[in-house]
Amino acid sequence: MSKLSQSFRVGTALLTLFTLALPPQVLADNAALLKLFEIMKAKGSITQEEYDLLVATAKEDSAKDVPSASPAPAAAPAPAVASVESYPTEQRLQQMEARIAETEAEMKALDAHIAESRKSLAELDKLSAENPKDLLEKMLDGKWYENLSFRGYAQFRYTAVYGDNGGDLSVPNDRSVSDMESFMIRRGRLVLSGDVTDHLYIYAQTDFAGSTGSGDYALQMRDLYADIALDADKEFRFRVGQSKVPFGFVNMQSSQNRAALERPDALNSAVEGERDIGAYFYWAPKEKRKLFSKLVKEGLKGSGDYGVFGIGAYNGQGLNRGDLNGQPHYVARFSYPVEFSNKQIMEFGIQGYTGSYVSRVSSIPGVGTPASPEHGNKDERVALSYILYPQPFGIEAEWNWGRGPQLTDDMTAIESTSLQGGYVQASYRIKDGQAAWLPFVRYNHYDGGRKFGTNSPWDRVTELDIGLEWSPRPEIELALMYTHTFTRTNTSTAPYNDVEDVDRLGLQLQWNF
């Protein structure tokens, strides 16, 4: 009921009460007032019960005051004055007071309801002016399970190898490079992530094609970690669990964003699989965190937010492997992006780690099992990174130097020896509405040990990649890459020979969801 109609009803009730209080002579003699009662009833201003009460009261009091039949006096008597007894009885007064109290209570309840409605309307007006995303976050506030997101991507790949000795070519991180392979799912990632609270973020990623060796496909845990923020803007946070080791830009860069089909050996040989179990501390100012996010969302091939500065410790034995010597690796990384007035973005980085790595060993035909220190060999590197994001021209360049486990030339022992290598990649990004084209060329060189391979064999790689990535829509990417191998060591099988002058062509379809 509206406030106007409610007020009208209250007024009518008060009029009724007032009428009940009138002297009976007025009720008896005023036919116009009785007619008014009929009109009020017809319009719904008073109820039938109230109408009957008013009429009955008027008739009853009128009957009391009608004089009995008697001879007319000689002189007209003086007009009678209404006595106190002719006014409403004590019962009628009590009824009137009760009705007034009722009406006042209804008015108070109505005022409270109106005030609450105005408050709700004001809140709705305020929320309607906010960003839809912010509004959704407020609606879901307190429901942590509603803040989790489920996403992923998949890569369907075909690789053809050309050359007389192409059958001996072995690429550790790409099982599709083989005469015995045809179609394959290189990656099938599913990610569950989100903010459980303002200070706790969780991330879990599985891979339905995790095996890169000679085995069958496998379901593999890639990431399982928690970010514990120390402040509301999450500028200071700890990351605990299995996650990427902060070493190298290309290792941090997701395969979902990278243009080339695989990471270069020079940087990836530091942490094959890019992940390990450990704990890290990350720091980045709020504006830099936004910039890291922008570089990924706008398709500029960013690495993601791993802080401007990161430091921590990890097992050092690789993805999904436990520690073997009780001596963690220690790592630190500094990477600083800068956005210029012309919107061009550059990033400079330096990183390094140190530890001892325990090599996996097995017998070599004609030689035996190589000797290796029980607690591992010294494993340490430092790397420099420079990235000019493709707007439209882009450059990626990283190089690392250090020492690591490597099989000796006579294959009898594993020792810590020097290593070095890196890559340089140039690209050009062309935007056409939703579609994007990214031609690129990359030079990859590495000379050192492949510590994650059985017996940590020596590894020499020199390759040139020429490719084109086409994304007609954000959810679909098609990549074509030609690779010429000048030299690549077959690190999978002793005697670990070099394979030279081999060509291969890779075609990959990726869908994001």
Coordinates of N, CA and C in Angstrom, one line a residue, residues 281-467:
F281 N 59.9 -15.7 -1.9 CA 59.3 -14.4 -1.5 C 59.4 -13.5 -2.7
Y282 N 58.2 -12.8 -3.1 CA 58.1 -12.0 -4.2 C 57.7 -10.6 -3.8
W283 N 58.3 -9.6 -4.4 CA 57.9 -8.2 -4.2 C 57.7 -7.5 -5.5
A284 N 56.7 -6.7 -5.6 CA 56.5 -5.8 -6.8 C 55.5 -4.7 -6.4
P285 N 55.8 -3.5 -6.8 CA 54.9 -2.4 -6.5 C 53.6 -2.6 -7.3
K286 N 52.5 -2.0 -6.8 CA 51.2 -2.2 -7.4 C 51.1 -1.9 -8.9
E287 N 51.8 -0.8 -9.3 CA 51.7 -0.4 -10.7 C 52.5 -1.4 -11.6
K288 N 53.5 -2.0 -11.0 CA 54.3 -3.0 -11.8 C 53.5 -4.3 -11.9
R289 N 52.8 -4.6 -10.9 CA 51.9 -5.8 -11.0 C 50.9 -5.7 -12.1
K290 N 50.3 -4.4 -12.2 CA 49.3 -4.2 -13.2 C 50.0 -4.3 -14.6
L291 N 51.2 -3.8 -14.7 CA 51.9 -3.9 -16.0 C 52.2 -5.3 -16.4
F292 N 52.6 -6.1 -15.4 CA 52.9 -7.6 -15.7 C 51.6 -8.2 -16.3
S293 N 50.5 -7.9 -15.6 CA 49.2 -8.4 -16.1 C 48.8 -7.9 -17.4
K294 N 49.0 -6.7 -17.7 CA 48.7 -6.1 -19.0 C 49.5 -6.8 -20.2
L295 N 50.7 -7.1 -19.9 CA 51.6 -7.7 -20.9 C 51.1 -9.1 -21.4
V296 N 50.3 -9.8 -20.5 CA 49.8 -11.1 -20.8 C 48.4 -10.9 -21.5
K297 N 47.5 -10.0 -20.8 CA 46.2 -9.9 -21.3 C 46.1 -9.3 -22.7
E298 N 47.0 -8.4 -23.1 CA 47.0 -7.8 -24.4 C 47.8 -8.5 -25.4
G299 N 48.2 -9.8 -25.1 CA 48.8 -10.6 -26.1 C 50.2 -10.2 -26.5
L300 N 50.9 -9.6 -25.5 CA 52.3 -9.1 -25.8 C 53.4 -10.1 -25.4
K301 N 53.0 -11.3 -25.1 CA 53.9 -12.4 -24.8 C 54.6 -12.1 -23.4
G302 N 53.9 -11.6 -22.5 CA 54.5 -11.4 -21.2 C 54.8 -12.7 -20.4
S303 N 55.6 -12.5 -19.3 CA 56.0 -13.7 -18.6 C 55.0 -14.0 -17.4
G304 N 54.2 -13.0 -17.1 CA 53.4 -13.1 -15.9 C 54.0 -12.4 -14.7
D305 N 53.3 -12.4 -13.6 CA 53.7 -11.7 -12.4 C 54.6 -12.6 -11.5
Y306 N 55.9 -12.5 -11.6 CA 56.8 -13.2 -10.7 C 57.6 -12.2 -9.9
G307 N 57.0 -11.0 -9.7 CA 57.6 -10.0 -8.9 C 58.7 -9.2 -9.6
V308 N 59.0 -8.0 -9.1 CA 60.2 -7.3 -9.6 C 61.4 -7.9 -9.0
F309 N 61.2 -8.4 -7.7 CA 62.3 -9.1 -7.0 C 61.8 -10.3 -6.4
G310 N 62.5 -11.4 -6.6 CA 62.2 -12.7 -6.0 C 63.4 -13.4 -5.4
I311 N 63.2 -14.1 -4.3 CA 64.3 -14.8 -3.7 C 63.7 -16.0 -3.0
G312 N 64.4 -17.1 -3.0 CA 63.9 -18.3 -2.3 C 64.8 -19.5 -2.4
A313 N 64.2 -20.7 -2.0 CA 65.0 -21.9 -2.0 C 64.1 -23.0 -2.5
Y314 N 64.7 -24.0 -3.2 CA 63.9 -25.1 -3.8 C 64.8 -26.4 -3.7
N315 N 64.1 -27.6 -3.9 CA 64.8 -28.8 -3.8 C 66.0 -28.9 -4.8
G316 N 65.8 -28.5 -6.1 CA 66.8 -28.5 -7.1 C 66.9 -29.8 -7.9
Q317 N 66.0 -30.8 -7.7 CA 66.1 -32.0 -8.4 C 65.1 -32.1 -9.6
G318 N 64.2 -31.1 -9.7 CA 63.4 -31.0 -10.8 C 61.9 -31.2 -10.5
L319 N 61.1 -31.2 -11.6 CA 59.6 -31.3 -11.5 C 59.2 -32.7 -10.9
N320 N 58.4 -32.6 -9.9 CA 57.8 -33.8 -9.3 C 58.8 -34.8 -8.7
R321 N 60.0 -34.2 -8.3 CA 61.0 -35.1 -7.7 C 61.4 -34.6 -6.3
G322 N 61.7 -35.5 -5.4 CA 62.1 -35.1 -4.1 C 63.6 -34.7 -4.1
D323 N 64.0 -34.1 -3.0 CA 65.4 -33.8 -2.8 C 66.2 -35.1 -2.5
L324 N 67.4 -35.1 -2.9 CA 68.3 -36.3 -2.8 C 69.5 -36.0 -1.9
N325 N 69.7 -34.8 -1.5 CA 70.9 -34.5 -0.7 C 70.7 -33.6 0.5
G326 N 69.5 -33.2 0.7 CA 69.2 -32.4 1.9 C 69.8 -31.0 1.8
Q327 N 70.2 -30.6 0.6 CA 70.8 -29.3 0.4 C 70.0 -28.6 -0.7
P328 N 69.2 -27.6 -0.3 CA 68.4 -26.9 -1.3 C 69.2 -26.0 -2.2
H329 N 68.6 -25.7 -3.3 CA 69.2 -24.7 -4.2 C 68.6 -23.3 -3.7
Y330 N 69.4 -22.3 -3.9 CA 69.0 -20.9 -3.6 C 69.0 -20.1 -4.9
V331 N 68.0 -19.3 -5.0 CA 67.8 -18.5 -6.3 C 67.3 -17.1 -6.0
A332 N 67.7 -16.2 -6.8 CA 67.3 -14.8 -6.7 C 67.1 -14.2 -8.1
R333 N 66.1 -13.3 -8.2 CA 65.8 -12.8 -9.6 C 65.4 -11.3 -9.4
F334 N 65.8 -10.4 -10.3 CA 65.4 -9.1 -10.4 C 65.0 -8.8 -11.8
S335 N 63.8 -8.4 -12.1 CA 63.3 -8.1 -13.4 C 62.4 -6.9 -13.4
Y336 N 62.8 -5.8 -14.2 CA 62.1 -4.5 -14.1 C 61.5 -4.1 -15.4
P337 N 60.2 -4.0 -15.6 CA 59.6 -3.5 -16.8 C 59.4 -2.0 -16.7
V338 N 59.6 -1.4 -17.9 CA 59.5 0.1 -18.0 C 58.6 0.4 -19.2
E339 N 57.5 1.2 -19.0 CA 56.6 1.7 -20.0 C 56.9 3.1 -20.4
F340 N 57.3 3.4 -21.6 CA 57.6 4.7 -22.0 C 56.4 5.5 -22.5
S341 N 56.5 6.8 -22.7 CA 55.4 7.6 -23.1 C 54.8 7.2 -24.4
N342 N 55.5 6.6 -25.3 CA 55.0 6.1 -26.6 C 54.4 4.7 -26.5
K343 N 54.2 4.2 -25.2 CA 53.5 2.9 -24.9 C 54.5 1.8 -25.2
Q344 N 55.7 2.0 -25.6 CA 56.6 0.9 -25.8 C 57.1 0.4 -24.4
I345 N 57.3 -0.9 -24.3 CA 57.6 -1.5 -23.0 C 58.9 -2.3 -23.1
M346 N 59.8 -2.1 -22.2 CA 61.1 -2.8 -22.1 C 61.2 -3.5 -20.8
E347 N 61.9 -4.6 -20.7 CA 62.1 -5.3 -19.4 C 63.6 -5.7 -19.4
F348 N 64.2 -5.5 -18.2 CA 65.6 -5.9 -18.0 C 65.6 -6.8 -16.8
G349 N 66.4 -7.9 -16.9 CA 66.5 -8.8 -15.8 C 67.8 -9.4 -15.5
I350 N 68.1 -9.8 -14.3 CA 69.3 -10.5 -13.9 C 68.8 -11.6 -12.9
Q351 N 69.4 -12.8 -13.0 CA 69.0 -13.8 -12.1 C 70.2 -14.8 -11.9
G352 N 70.1 -15.6 -10.8 CA 71.1 -16.5 -10.5 C 70.7 -17.5 -9.5
Y353 N 71.3 -18.7 -9.5 CA 71.1 -19.7 -8.5 C 72.3 -20.5 -8.2
T354 N 72.3 -21.2 -7.0 CA 73.5 -22.0 -6.6 C 72.9 -23.2 -5.8
G355 N 73.6 -24.3 -5.9 CA 73.3 -25.5 -5.2 C 74.1 -26.7 -5.7
S356 N 73.7 -27.9 -5.2 CA 74.4 -29.1 -5.7 C 73.3 -30.1 -6.2
Y357 N 73.6 -30.6 -7.4 CA 72.6 -31.5 -8.1 C 73.1 -32.9 -8.1
V358 N 72.2 -33.8 -7.7 CA 72.6 -35.3 -7.7 C 72.1 -35.9 -9.0
S359 N 73.0 -36.3 -9.9 CA 72.7 -36.8 -11.2 C 72.1 -38.3 -11.1
R360 N 71.2 -38.6 -12.0 CA 70.7 -40.0 -12.1 C 71.7 -40.7 -13.0
V361 N 72.1 -41.9 -12.6 CA 73.2 -42.6 -13.3 C 72.7 -44.0 -13.7
S362 N 73.2 -44.5 -14.8 CA 72.9 -45.9 -15.2 C 74.1 -46.4 -16.0
S363 N 74.2 -47.7 -16.2 CA 75.4 -48.3 -16.9 C 75.4 -47.9 -18.3
I364 N 76.6 -47.6 -18.8 CA 76.9 -47.3 -20.2 C 77.5 -48.5 -20.8
P365 N 77.0 -49.0 -21.9 CA 77.6 -50.2 -22.6 C 79.1 -50.0 -22.8
G366 N 79.9 -51.0 -22.4 CA 81.3 -51.0 -22.7 C 82.1 -50.1 -21.7
V367 N 81.4 -49.4 -20.8 CA 82.1 -48.4 -19.9 C 81.7 -48.7 -18.5
G368 N 80.5 -49.0 -18.2 CA 80.0 -49.1 -16.8 C 79.2 -47.9 -16.3
T369 N 79.0 -47.9 -15.0 CA 78.2 -46.8 -14.4 C 79.2 -45.7 -14.0
P370 N 78.9 -44.5 -14.5 CA 79.8 -43.3 -14.2 C 79.8 -43.0 -12.7
A371 N 80.9 -42.6 -12.2 CA 81.0 -42.3 -10.8 C 80.5 -40.9 -10.6
S372 N 79.8 -40.6 -9.5 CA 79.2 -39.3 -9.2 C 79.2 -39.1 -7.7
P373 N 79.5 -37.9 -7.2 CA 79.5 -37.6 -5.8 C 78.2 -37.9 -5.1
E374 N 78.2 -38.5 -3.9 CA 77.0 -38.8 -3.3 C 76.0 -37.7 -3.1
H375 N 76.6 -36.5 -2.7 CA 75.8 -35.3 -2.5 C 75.7 -34.4 -3.7
G376 N 76.1 -34.9 -4.9 CA 76.0 -34.1 -6.1 C 77.1 -33.2 -6.5
N377 N 77.0 -32.7 -7.6 CA 78.0 -31.7 -8.1 C 77.5 -30.3 -8.0
K378 N 78.5 -29.4 -8.0 CA 78.1 -28.0 -7.9 C 77.3 -27.6 -9.2
D379 N 76.2 -26.8 -8.9 CA 75.3 -26.4 -9.9 C 75.0 -25.0 -9.7
E380 N 75.5 -24.1 -10.6 CA 75.2 -22.7 -10.4 C 75.3 -21.9 -11.7
R381 N 74.4 -20.9 -11.8 CA 74.4 -20.1 -13.0 C 74.0 -18.7 -12.7
V382 N 74.3 -17.8 -13.7 CA 73.8 -16.4 -13.7 C 73.3 -16.1 -15.1
A383 N 72.2 -15.3 -15.2 CA 71.7 -15.1 -16.5 C 71.3 -13.6 -16.6
L384 N 71.4 -13.0 -17.8 CA 70.9 -11.7 -18.1 C 69.7 -11.8 -19.1
S385 N 68.7 -10.9 -19.0 CA 67.6 -10.9 -19.9 C 67.3 -9.5 -20.4
Y386 N 66.9 -9.4 -21.6 CA 66.4 -8.2 -22.2 C 65.2 -8.5 -23.1
I387 N 64.1 -7.7 -22.9 CA 62.9 -8.0 -23.7 C 62.4 -6.6 -24.1
L388 N 62.2 -6.5 -25.4 CA 61.4 -5.4 -26.0 C 60.2 -6.0 -26.6
Y389 N 59.0 -5.6 -25.9 CA 57.8 -6.3 -26.3 C 57.3 -5.8 -27.7
P390 N 56.7 -6.8 -28.4 CA 56.3 -6.5 -29.8 C 55.2 -5.5 -30.0
Q391 N 55.6 -4.2 -30.2 CA 54.6 -3.2 -30.4 C 55.0 -2.2 -31.5
P392 N 55.1 -2.6 -32.7 CA 54.9 -4.0 -33.2 C 56.2 -4.8 -33.3
F393 N 57.4 -4.1 -33.3 CA 58.7 -4.9 -33.3 C 59.1 -5.3 -31.9
G394 N 59.6 -6.5 -31.8 CA 60.0 -7.0 -30.5 C 61.3 -7.8 -30.5
I395 N 61.9 -7.8 -29.4 CA 63.2 -8.6 -29.2 C 63.2 -9.3 -27.9
E396 N 63.6 -10.6 -27.9 CA 63.9 -11.3 -26.7 C 65.3 -11.8 -26.7
A397 N 66.1 -11.6 -25.7 CA 67.4 -12.0 -25.7 C 67.8 -12.4 -24.2
E398 N 68.3 -13.6 -24.1 CA 68.8 -14.1 -22.8 C 70.1 -14.9 -23.0
W399 N 71.0 -14.8 -22.0 CA 72.2 -15.6 -22.0 C 72.6 -16.0 -20.6
N400 N 73.1 -17.2 -20.4 CA 73.5 -17.6 -19.1 C 74.8 -18.3 -19.1
W401 N 75.5 -18.2 -18.0 CA 76.9 -18.8 -17.8 C 76.9 -19.5 -16.4
G402 N 77.8 -20.5 -16.3 CA 77.9 -21.1 -15.0 C 78.6 -22.4 -15.0
R403 N 78.3 -23.2 -14.0 CA 78.9 -24.6 -13.9 C 77.8 -25.5 -13.6
G404 N 78.0 -26.8 -14.0 CA 77.0 -27.8 -13.7 C 77.5 -29.2 -14.0
P405 N 76.7 -30.2 -13.5 CA 77.1 -31.6 -13.7 C 77.2 -31.9 -15.2
Q406 N 78.3 -32.6 -15.6 CA 78.4 -33.1 -17.0 C 79.3 -34.3 -17.0
L407 N 78.9 -35.2 -17.8 CA 79.7 -36.5 -18.0 C 81.0 -36.2 -18.7
T408 N 82.1 -36.8 -18.2 CA 83.4 -36.6 -18.7 C 83.5 -37.2 -20.1
D409 N 84.5 -36.8 -20.8 CA 84.7 -37.2 -22.2 C 84.9 -38.7 -22.3
D410 N 85.5 -39.3 -21.3 CA 85.7 -40.8 -21.3 C 84.5 -41.5 -20.7
M411 N 83.5 -40.8 -20.3 CA 82.2 -41.3 -19.7 C 82.3 -42.2 -18.5
T412 N 83.4 -41.9 -17.7 CA 83.6 -42.7 -16.5 C 83.1 -42.0 -15.2
A413 N 82.9 -40.7 -15.3 CA 82.5 -39.9 -14.1 C 81.7 -38.7 -14.5
I414 N 81.0 -38.2 -13.5 CA 80.2 -36.9 -13.7 C 80.8 -35.9 -12.8
E415 N 81.2 -34.7 -13.4 CA 81.9 -33.7 -12.7 C 81.2 -32.3 -13.0
S416 N 81.5 -31.3 -12.2 CA 81.0 -30.0 -12.5 C 81.9 -29.3 -13.5
T417 N 81.4 -28.9 -14.6 CA 82.2 -28.2 -15.6 C 81.4 -26.9 -16.1
S418 N 82.1 -26.1 -16.8 CA 81.6 -24.8 -17.3 C 80.5 -25.0 -18.3
L419 N 79.6 -24.0 -18.4 CA 78.6 -24.1 -19.5 C 78.2 -22.6 -19.8
Q420 N 77.6 -22.5 -21.0 CA 77.2 -21.1 -21.4 C 76.2 -21.3 -22.6
G421 N 75.4 -20.3 -22.8 CA 74.5 -20.4 -23.9 C 73.3 -19.4 -23.7
G422 N 72.5 -19.2 -24.8 CA 71.4 -18.3 -24.8 C 70.7 -18.3 -26.1
Y423 N 69.8 -17.4 -26.2 CA 69.0 -17.2 -27.5 C 68.7 -15.8 -27.7
V424 N 68.4 -15.5 -29.0 CA 68.0 -14.2 -29.4 C 66.8 -14.4 -30.4
Q425 N 65.7 -13.7 -30.1 CA 64.5 -13.8 -30.9 C 64.0 -12.4 -31.3
A426 N 63.7 -12.3 -32.6 CA 63.1 -11.1 -33.1 C 61.7 -11.4 -33.6
S427 N 60.7 -10.5 -33.4 CA 59.3 -10.7 -33.8 C 58.7 -9.4 -34.3
Y428 N 57.6 -9.6 -35.0 CA 56.8 -8.4 -35.4 C 55.3 -8.7 -35.3
R429 N 54.6 -7.9 -34.5 CA 53.2 -8.2 -34.2 C 52.3 -7.3 -35.1
I430 N 51.4 -8.0 -35.8 CA 50.4 -7.3 -36.6 C 49.0 -7.5 -36.1
K431 N 48.3 -6.5 -35.7 CA 46.9 -6.6 -35.3 C 45.9 -6.2 -36.4
D432 N 44.9 -7.1 -36.5 CA 43.9 -6.8 -37.5 C 42.5 -7.1 -36.8
G433 N 42.0 -6.2 -36.1 CA 40.7 -6.4 -35.3 C 41.1 -7.4 -34.2
Q434 N 40.3 -8.5 -34.2 CA 40.6 -9.5 -33.2 C 41.7 -10.4 -33.5
A435 N 42.0 -10.5 -34.8 CA 43.1 -11.3 -35.3 C 44.5 -10.7 -35.0
A436 N 45.5 -11.6 -34.9 CA 46.9 -11.1 -34.7 C 47.8 -12.1 -35.4
W437 N 48.8 -11.5 -36.0 CA 49.9 -12.2 -36.7 C 51.2 -11.9 -36.0
L438 N 52.0 -13.0 -35.9 CA 53.3 -12.8 -35.2 C 54.4 -13.6 -35.9
P439 N 55.0 -13.1 -37.0 CA 56.2 -13.8 -37.5 C 57.4 -13.6 -36.6
F440 N 58.3 -14.6 -36.5 CA 59.4 -14.5 -35.6 C 60.6 -15.4 -36.2
V441 N 61.8 -15.0 -35.7 CA 63.0 -15.8 -36.0 C 63.8 -15.9 -34.7
R442 N 64.3 -17.1 -34.4 CA 65.1 -17.3 -33.1 C 66.3 -18.1 -33.4
Y443 N 67.4 -17.6 -32.7 CA 68.7 -18.3 -32.7 C 68.9 -18.9 -31.3
N444 N 69.2 -20.2 -31.2 CA 69.4 -20.9 -30.0 C 70.7 -21.6 -29.9
H445 N 71.5 -21.3 -28.9 CA 72.8 -22.0 -28.7 C 73.1 -22.4 -27.3
Y446 N 73.6 -23.6 -27.1 CA 74.0 -24.0 -25.8 C 75.2 -25.0 -25.8
D447 N 76.1 -24.8 -24.9 CA 77.2 -25.7 -24.8 C 77.5 -26.0 -23.3
G448 N 77.1 -27.2 -22.9 CA 77.3 -27.5 -21.4 C 76.7 -28.9 -21.2
G449 N 76.5 -29.2 -19.9 CA 75.9 -30.5 -19.6 C 74.4 -30.4 -19.5
R450 N 73.7 -31.6 -19.8 CA 72.3 -31.7 -19.6 C 72.1 -32.5 -18.3
K451 N 72.0 -31.7 -17.2 CA 72.1 -32.4 -15.9 C 70.8 -33.3 -15.6
F452 N 69.7 -32.9 -16.2 CA 68.5 -33.7 -16.0 C 68.4 -35.0 -16.8
G453 N 69.3 -35.2 -17.8 CA 69.4 -36.4 -18.5 C 70.1 -37.5 -17.7
T454 N 69.8 -38.7 -18.0 CA 70.5 -39.8 -17.3 C 72.0 -39.7 -17.6
N455 N 72.8 -39.8 -16.6 CA 74.3 -39.6 -16.6 C 74.7 -38.2 -16.9
S456 N 73.8 -37.2 -17.0 CA 74.1 -35.8 -17.2 C 75.1 -35.6 -18.4
P457 N 74.7 -36.1 -19.6 CA 75.7 -36.1 -20.7 C 75.9 -34.6 -21.2
W458 N 77.0 -34.5 -21.9 CA 77.3 -33.2 -22.6 C 76.2 -32.9 -23.6
D459 N 76.0 -31.6 -23.8 CA 74.9 -31.2 -24.7 C 75.3 -30.0 -25.5
R460 N 75.4 -30.1 -26.8 CA 75.7 -29.0 -27.7 C 74.6 -28.8 -28.7
V461 N 74.1 -27.6 -28.7 CA 72.9 -27.2 -29.5 C 73.1 -25.9 -30.2
T462 N 72.9 -25.9 -31.5 CA 72.9 -24.7 -32.3 C 71.8 -24.9 -33.4
E463 N 70.8 -24.0 -33.2 CA 69.6 -24.1 -34.1 C 69.1 -22.8 -34.5
L464 N 68.3 -22.8 -35.6 CA 67.7 -21.6 -36.1 C 66.2 -21.9 -36.3
D465 N 65.3 -21.1 -35.7 CA 63.9 -21.3 -35.9 C 63.3 -20.1 -36.6
I466 N 62.4 -20.4 -37.6 CA 61.6 -19.4 -38.3 C 60.2 -19.8 -38.2
G467 N 59.3 -18.9 -37.7 CA 57.9 -19.3 -37.5 C 56.9 -18.2 -37.7

